[in-house]
mmCIF file of C-alpha atoms and ligand atoms in Angstrom:
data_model
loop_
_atom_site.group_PDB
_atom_site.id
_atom_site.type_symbol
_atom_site.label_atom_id
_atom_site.label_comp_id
_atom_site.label_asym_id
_atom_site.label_seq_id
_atom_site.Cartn_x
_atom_site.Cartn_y
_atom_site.Cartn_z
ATOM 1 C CA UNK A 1 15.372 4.450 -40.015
ATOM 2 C CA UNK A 2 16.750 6.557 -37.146
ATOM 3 C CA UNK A 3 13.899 9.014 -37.591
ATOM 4 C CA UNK A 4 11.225 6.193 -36.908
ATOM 5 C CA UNK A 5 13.368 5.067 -33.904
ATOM 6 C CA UNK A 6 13.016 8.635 -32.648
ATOM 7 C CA UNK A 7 9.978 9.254 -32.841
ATOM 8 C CA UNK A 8 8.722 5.860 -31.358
ATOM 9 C CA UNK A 9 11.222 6.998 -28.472
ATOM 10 C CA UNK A 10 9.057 10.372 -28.079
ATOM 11 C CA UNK A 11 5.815 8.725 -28.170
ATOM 12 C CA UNK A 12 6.733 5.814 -25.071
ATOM 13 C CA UNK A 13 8.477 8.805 -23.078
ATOM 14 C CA UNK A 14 5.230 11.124 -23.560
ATOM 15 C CA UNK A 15 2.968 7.853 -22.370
ATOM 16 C CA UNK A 16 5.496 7.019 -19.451
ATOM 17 C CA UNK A 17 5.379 10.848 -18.309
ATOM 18 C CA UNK A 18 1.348 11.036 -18.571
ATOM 19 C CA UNK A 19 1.094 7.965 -16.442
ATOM 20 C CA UNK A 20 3.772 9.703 -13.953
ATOM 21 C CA UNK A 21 1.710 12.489 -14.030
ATOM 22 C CA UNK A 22 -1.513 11.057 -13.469
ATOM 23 C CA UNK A 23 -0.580 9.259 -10.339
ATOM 24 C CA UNK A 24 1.369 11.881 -8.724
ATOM 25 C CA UNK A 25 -0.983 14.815 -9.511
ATOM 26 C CA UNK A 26 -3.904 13.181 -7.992
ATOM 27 C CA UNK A 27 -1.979 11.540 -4.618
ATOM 28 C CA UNK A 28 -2.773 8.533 -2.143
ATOM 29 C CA UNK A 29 -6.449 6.966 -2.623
ATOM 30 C CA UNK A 30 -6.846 6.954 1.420
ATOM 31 C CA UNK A 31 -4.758 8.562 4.018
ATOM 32 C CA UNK A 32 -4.203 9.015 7.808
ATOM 33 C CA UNK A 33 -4.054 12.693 8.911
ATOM 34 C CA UNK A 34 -2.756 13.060 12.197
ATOM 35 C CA UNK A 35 -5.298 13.788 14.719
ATOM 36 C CA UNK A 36 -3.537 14.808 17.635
ATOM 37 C CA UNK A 37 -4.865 13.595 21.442
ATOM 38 C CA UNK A 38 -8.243 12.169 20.232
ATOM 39 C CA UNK A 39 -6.301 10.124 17.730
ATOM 40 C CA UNK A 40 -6.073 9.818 14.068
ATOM 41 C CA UNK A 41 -8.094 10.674 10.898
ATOM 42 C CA UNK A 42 -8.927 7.949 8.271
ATOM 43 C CA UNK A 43 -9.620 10.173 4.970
ATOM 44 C CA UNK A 44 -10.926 8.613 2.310
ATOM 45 C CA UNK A 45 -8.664 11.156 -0.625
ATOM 46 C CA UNK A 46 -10.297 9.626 -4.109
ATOM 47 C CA UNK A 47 -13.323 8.693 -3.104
ATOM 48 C CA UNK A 48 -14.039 13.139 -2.322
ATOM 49 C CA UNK A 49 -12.574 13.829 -5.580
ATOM 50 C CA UNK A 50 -15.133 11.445 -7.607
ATOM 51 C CA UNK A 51 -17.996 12.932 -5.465
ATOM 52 C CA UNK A 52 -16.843 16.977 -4.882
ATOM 53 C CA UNK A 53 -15.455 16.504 -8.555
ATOM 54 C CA UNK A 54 -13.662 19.542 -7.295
ATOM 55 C CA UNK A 55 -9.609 19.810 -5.789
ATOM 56 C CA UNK A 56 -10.122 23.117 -5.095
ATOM 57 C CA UNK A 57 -12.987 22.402 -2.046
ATOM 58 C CA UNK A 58 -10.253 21.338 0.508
ATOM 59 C CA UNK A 59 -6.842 22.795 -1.536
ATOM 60 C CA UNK A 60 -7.689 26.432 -1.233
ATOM 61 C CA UNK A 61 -6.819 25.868 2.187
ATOM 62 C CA UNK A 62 -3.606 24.035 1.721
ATOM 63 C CA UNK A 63 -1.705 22.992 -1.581
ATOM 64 C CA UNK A 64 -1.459 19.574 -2.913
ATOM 65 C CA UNK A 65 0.864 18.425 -1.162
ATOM 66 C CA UNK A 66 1.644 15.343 1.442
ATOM 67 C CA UNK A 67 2.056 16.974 4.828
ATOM 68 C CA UNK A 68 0.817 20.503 3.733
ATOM 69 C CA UNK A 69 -1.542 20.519 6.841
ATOM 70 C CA UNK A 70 1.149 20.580 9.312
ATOM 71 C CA UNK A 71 3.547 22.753 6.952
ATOM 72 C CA UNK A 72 0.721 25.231 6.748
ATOM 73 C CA UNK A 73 0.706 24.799 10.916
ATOM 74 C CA UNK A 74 4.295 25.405 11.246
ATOM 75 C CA UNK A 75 4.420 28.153 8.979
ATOM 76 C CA UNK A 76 1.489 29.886 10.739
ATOM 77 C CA UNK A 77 -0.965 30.009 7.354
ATOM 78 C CA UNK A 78 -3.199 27.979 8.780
ATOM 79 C CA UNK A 79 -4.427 27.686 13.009
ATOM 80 C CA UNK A 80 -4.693 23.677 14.211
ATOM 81 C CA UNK A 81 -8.075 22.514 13.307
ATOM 82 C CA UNK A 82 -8.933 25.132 10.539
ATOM 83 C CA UNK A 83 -8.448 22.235 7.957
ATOM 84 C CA UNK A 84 -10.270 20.355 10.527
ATOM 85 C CA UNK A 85 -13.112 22.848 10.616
ATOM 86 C CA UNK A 86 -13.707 22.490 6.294
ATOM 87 C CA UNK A 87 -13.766 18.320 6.868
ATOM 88 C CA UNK A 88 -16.717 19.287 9.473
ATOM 89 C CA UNK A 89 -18.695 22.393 7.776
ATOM 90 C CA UNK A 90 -18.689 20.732 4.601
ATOM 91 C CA UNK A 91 -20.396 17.487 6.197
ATOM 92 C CA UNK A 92 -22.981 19.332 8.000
ATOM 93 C CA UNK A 93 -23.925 21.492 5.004
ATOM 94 C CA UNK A 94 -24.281 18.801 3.029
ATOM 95 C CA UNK A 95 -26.198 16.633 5.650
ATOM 96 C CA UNK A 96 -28.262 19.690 6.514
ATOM 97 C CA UNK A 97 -29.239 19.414 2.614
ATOM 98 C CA UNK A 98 -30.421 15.483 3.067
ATOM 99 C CA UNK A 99 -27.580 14.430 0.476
ATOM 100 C CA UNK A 100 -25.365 11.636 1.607
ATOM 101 C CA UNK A 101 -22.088 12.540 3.703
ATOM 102 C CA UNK A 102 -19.545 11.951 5.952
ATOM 103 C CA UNK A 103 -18.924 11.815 9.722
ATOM 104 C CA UNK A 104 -19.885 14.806 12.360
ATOM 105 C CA UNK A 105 -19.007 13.761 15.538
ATOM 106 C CA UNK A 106 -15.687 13.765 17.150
ATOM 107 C CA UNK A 107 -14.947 9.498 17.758
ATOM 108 C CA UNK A 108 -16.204 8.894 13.943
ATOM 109 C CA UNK A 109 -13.093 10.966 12.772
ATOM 110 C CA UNK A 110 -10.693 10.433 15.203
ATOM 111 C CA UNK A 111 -9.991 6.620 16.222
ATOM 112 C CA UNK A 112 -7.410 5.639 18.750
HETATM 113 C C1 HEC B 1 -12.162 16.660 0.644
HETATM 114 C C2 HEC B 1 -10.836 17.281 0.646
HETATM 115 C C3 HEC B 1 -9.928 17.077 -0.541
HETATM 116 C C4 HEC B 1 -10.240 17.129 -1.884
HETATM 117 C C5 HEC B 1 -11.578 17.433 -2.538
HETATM 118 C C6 HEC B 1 -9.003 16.861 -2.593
HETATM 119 N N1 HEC B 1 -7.978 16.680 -1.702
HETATM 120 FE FE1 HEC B 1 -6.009 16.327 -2.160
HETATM 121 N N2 HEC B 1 -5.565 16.221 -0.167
HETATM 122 C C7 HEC B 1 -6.459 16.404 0.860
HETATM 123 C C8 HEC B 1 -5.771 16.215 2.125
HETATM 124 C C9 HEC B 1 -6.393 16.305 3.504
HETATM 125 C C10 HEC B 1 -4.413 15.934 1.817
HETATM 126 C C11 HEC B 1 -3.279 15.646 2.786
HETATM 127 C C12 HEC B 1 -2.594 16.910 3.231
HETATM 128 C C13 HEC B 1 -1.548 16.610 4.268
HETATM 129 O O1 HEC B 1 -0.879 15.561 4.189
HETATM 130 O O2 HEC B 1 -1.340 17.446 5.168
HETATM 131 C C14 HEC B 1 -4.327 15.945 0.349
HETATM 132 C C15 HEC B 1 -3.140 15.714 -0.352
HETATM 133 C C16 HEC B 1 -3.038 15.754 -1.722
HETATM 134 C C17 HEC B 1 -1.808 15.549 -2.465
HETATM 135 C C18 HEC B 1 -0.446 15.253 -1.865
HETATM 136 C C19 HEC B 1 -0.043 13.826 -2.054
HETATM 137 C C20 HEC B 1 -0.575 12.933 -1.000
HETATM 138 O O3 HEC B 1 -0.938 11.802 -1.360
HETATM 139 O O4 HEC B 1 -0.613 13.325 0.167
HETATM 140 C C21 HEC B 1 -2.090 15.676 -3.796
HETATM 141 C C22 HEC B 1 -1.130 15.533 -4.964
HETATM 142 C C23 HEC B 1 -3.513 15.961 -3.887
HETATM 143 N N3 HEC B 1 -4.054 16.007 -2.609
HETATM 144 C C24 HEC B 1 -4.184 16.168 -5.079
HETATM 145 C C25 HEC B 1 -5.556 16.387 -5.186
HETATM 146 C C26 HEC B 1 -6.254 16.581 -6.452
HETATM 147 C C27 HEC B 1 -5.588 16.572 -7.820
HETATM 148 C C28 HEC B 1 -7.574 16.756 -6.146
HETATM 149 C C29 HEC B 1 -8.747 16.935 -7.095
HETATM 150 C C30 HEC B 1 -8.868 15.930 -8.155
HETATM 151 C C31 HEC B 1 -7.706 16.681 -4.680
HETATM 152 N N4 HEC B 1 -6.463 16.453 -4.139
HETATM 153 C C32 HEC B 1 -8.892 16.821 -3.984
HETATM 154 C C33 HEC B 1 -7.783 16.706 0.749
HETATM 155 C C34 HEC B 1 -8.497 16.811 -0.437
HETATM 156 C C1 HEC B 2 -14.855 15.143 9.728
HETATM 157 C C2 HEC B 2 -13.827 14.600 10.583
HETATM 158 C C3 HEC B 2 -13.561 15.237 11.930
HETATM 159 C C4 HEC B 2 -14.462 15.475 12.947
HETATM 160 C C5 HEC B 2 -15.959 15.230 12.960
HETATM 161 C C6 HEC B 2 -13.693 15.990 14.063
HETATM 162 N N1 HEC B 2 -12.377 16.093 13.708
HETATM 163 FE FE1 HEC B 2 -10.832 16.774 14.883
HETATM 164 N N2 HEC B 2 -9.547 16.652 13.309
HETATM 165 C C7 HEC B 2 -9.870 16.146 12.068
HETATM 166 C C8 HEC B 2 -8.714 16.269 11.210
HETATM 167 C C9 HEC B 2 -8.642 15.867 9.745
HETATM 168 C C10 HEC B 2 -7.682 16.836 11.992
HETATM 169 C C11 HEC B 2 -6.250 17.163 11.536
HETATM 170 C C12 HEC B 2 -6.211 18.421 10.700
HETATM 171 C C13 HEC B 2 -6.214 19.675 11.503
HETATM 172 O O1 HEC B 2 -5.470 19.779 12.506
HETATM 173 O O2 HEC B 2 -6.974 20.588 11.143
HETATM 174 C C14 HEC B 2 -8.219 17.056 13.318
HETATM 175 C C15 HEC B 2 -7.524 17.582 14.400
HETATM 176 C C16 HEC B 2 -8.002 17.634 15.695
HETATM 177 C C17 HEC B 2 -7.196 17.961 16.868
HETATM 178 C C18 HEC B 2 -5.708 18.253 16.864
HETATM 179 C C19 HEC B 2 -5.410 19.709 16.692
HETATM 180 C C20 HEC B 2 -3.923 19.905 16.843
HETATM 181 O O3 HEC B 2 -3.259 20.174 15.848
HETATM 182 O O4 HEC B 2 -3.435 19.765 17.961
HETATM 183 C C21 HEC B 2 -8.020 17.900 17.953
HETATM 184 C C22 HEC B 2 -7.640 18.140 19.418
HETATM 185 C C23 HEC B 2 -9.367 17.542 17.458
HETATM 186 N N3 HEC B 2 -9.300 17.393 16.083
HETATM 187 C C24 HEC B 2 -10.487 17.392 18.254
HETATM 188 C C25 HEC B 2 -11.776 17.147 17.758
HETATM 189 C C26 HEC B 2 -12.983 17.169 18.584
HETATM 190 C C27 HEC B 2 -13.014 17.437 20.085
HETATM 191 C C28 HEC B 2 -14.034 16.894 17.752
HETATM 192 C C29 HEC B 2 -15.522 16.870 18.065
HETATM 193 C C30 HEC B 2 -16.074 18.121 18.588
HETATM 194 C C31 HEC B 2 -13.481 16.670 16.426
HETATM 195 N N4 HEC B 2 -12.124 16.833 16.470
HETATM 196 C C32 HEC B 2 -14.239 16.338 15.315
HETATM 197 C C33 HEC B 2 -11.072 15.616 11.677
HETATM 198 C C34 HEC B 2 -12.247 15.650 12.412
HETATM 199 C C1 HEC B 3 -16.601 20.055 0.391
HETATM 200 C C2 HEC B 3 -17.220 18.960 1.135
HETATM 201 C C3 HEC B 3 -16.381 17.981 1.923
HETATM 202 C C4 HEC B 3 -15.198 18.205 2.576
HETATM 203 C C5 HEC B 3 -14.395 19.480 2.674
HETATM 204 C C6 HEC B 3 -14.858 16.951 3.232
HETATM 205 N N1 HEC B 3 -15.810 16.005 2.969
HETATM 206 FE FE1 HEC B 3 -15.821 14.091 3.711
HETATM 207 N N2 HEC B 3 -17.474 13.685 2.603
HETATM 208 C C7 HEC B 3 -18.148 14.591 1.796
HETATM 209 C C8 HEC B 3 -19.223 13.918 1.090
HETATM 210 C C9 HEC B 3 -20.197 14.559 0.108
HETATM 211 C C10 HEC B 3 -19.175 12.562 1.499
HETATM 212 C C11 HEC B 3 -20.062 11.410 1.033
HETATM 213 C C12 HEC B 3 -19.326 10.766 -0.109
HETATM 214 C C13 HEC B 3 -20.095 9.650 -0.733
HETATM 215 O O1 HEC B 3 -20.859 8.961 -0.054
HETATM 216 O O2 HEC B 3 -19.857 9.462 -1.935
HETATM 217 C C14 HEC B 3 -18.065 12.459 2.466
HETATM 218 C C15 HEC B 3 -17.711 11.279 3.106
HETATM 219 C C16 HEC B 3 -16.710 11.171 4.065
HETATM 220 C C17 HEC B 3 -16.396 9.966 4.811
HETATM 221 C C18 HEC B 3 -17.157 8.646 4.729
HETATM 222 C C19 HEC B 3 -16.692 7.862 3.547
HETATM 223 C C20 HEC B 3 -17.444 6.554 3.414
HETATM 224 O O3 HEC B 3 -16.841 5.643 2.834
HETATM 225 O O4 HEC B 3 -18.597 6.461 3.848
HETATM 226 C C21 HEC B 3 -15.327 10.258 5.634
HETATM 227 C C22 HEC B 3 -14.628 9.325 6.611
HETATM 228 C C23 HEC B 3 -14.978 11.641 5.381
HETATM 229 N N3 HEC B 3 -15.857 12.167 4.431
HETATM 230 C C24 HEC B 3 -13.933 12.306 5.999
HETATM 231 C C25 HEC B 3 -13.533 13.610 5.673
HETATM 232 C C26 HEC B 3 -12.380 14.282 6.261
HETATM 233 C C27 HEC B 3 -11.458 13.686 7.320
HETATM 234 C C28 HEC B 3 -12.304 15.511 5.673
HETATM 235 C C29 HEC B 3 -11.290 16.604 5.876
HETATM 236 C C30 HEC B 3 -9.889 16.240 5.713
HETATM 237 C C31 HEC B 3 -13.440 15.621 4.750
HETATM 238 N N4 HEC B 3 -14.142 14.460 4.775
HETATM 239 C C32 HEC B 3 -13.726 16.763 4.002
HETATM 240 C C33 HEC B 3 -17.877 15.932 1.663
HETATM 241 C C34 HEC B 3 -16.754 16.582 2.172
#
């Protein structure tokens, strides 16, 4: 009897952790990256993951992490725009290559 109880108890906390997990490990679906004086960046966070199929495209520059572009800033590891600069070489690579894309030009990022 109390062995069945404990192991039920295992199983629900192993589900309830995966679920945790999940949800943190992958972070927001869309976000707002500060933009500085041309205004802010809408970034649409899930829908690059299901395409790029591939964290490591935009995290080898910063860790996943919320405000890890700014950290990196602060810290010096990274110079303002370089994070900027993937968003943009990344879009005109692929558009170069005819696939479909995102945004190239300054006011389709950066809204006001
Ligand atoms: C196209 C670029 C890009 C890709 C690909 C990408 N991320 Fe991110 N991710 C970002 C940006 C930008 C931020 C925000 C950093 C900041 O706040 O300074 C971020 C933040 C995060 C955060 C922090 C939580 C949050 O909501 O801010 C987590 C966790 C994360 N990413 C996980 C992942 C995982 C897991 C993958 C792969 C399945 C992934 N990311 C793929 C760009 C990307
Ligand atoms: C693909 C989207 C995208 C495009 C296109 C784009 N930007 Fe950005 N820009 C960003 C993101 C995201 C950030 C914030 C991350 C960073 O600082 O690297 C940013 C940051 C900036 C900053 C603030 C830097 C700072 O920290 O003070 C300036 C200024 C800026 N962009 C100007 C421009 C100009 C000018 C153009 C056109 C030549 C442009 N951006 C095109 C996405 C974009
Ligand atoms: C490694 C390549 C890559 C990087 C890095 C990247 N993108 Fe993209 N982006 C794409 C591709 C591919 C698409 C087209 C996705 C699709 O249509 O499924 C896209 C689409 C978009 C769109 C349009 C989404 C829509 O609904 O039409 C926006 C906005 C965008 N990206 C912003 C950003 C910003 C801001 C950054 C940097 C923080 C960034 N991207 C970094 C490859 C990239």
């Amino acid at each position: 009897m109390f062995k069945k109880t404990v192991i039920a108890g295992i199983s629900v906390l192993s589900i309830a952790f995966a679920g945790v997990a999940f949800a943190a490990g992958n972070g927001a679906e869309t976000m707002t990256l500060k933009g500085g004086s041309p205004g802010d960046v809408s970034f649409p966070h899930k829908k690059h993951q299901d395409t790029l199929k591939d964290c490591n495209a935009c995290h080898k520059l910063f860790p996943q992490e919320a405000g890890a572009i700014a950290k990196g800033i602060a810290a010096g590891t990274l110079k303002k725009k370089d994070a900027m600069k993937q968003c943009q070489e990344c879009h005109k690579a692929t558009k170069a290559k005819g696939a479909p894309t995102g945004p190239t030009g300054c006011k389709d990022c950066h809204k006001k």
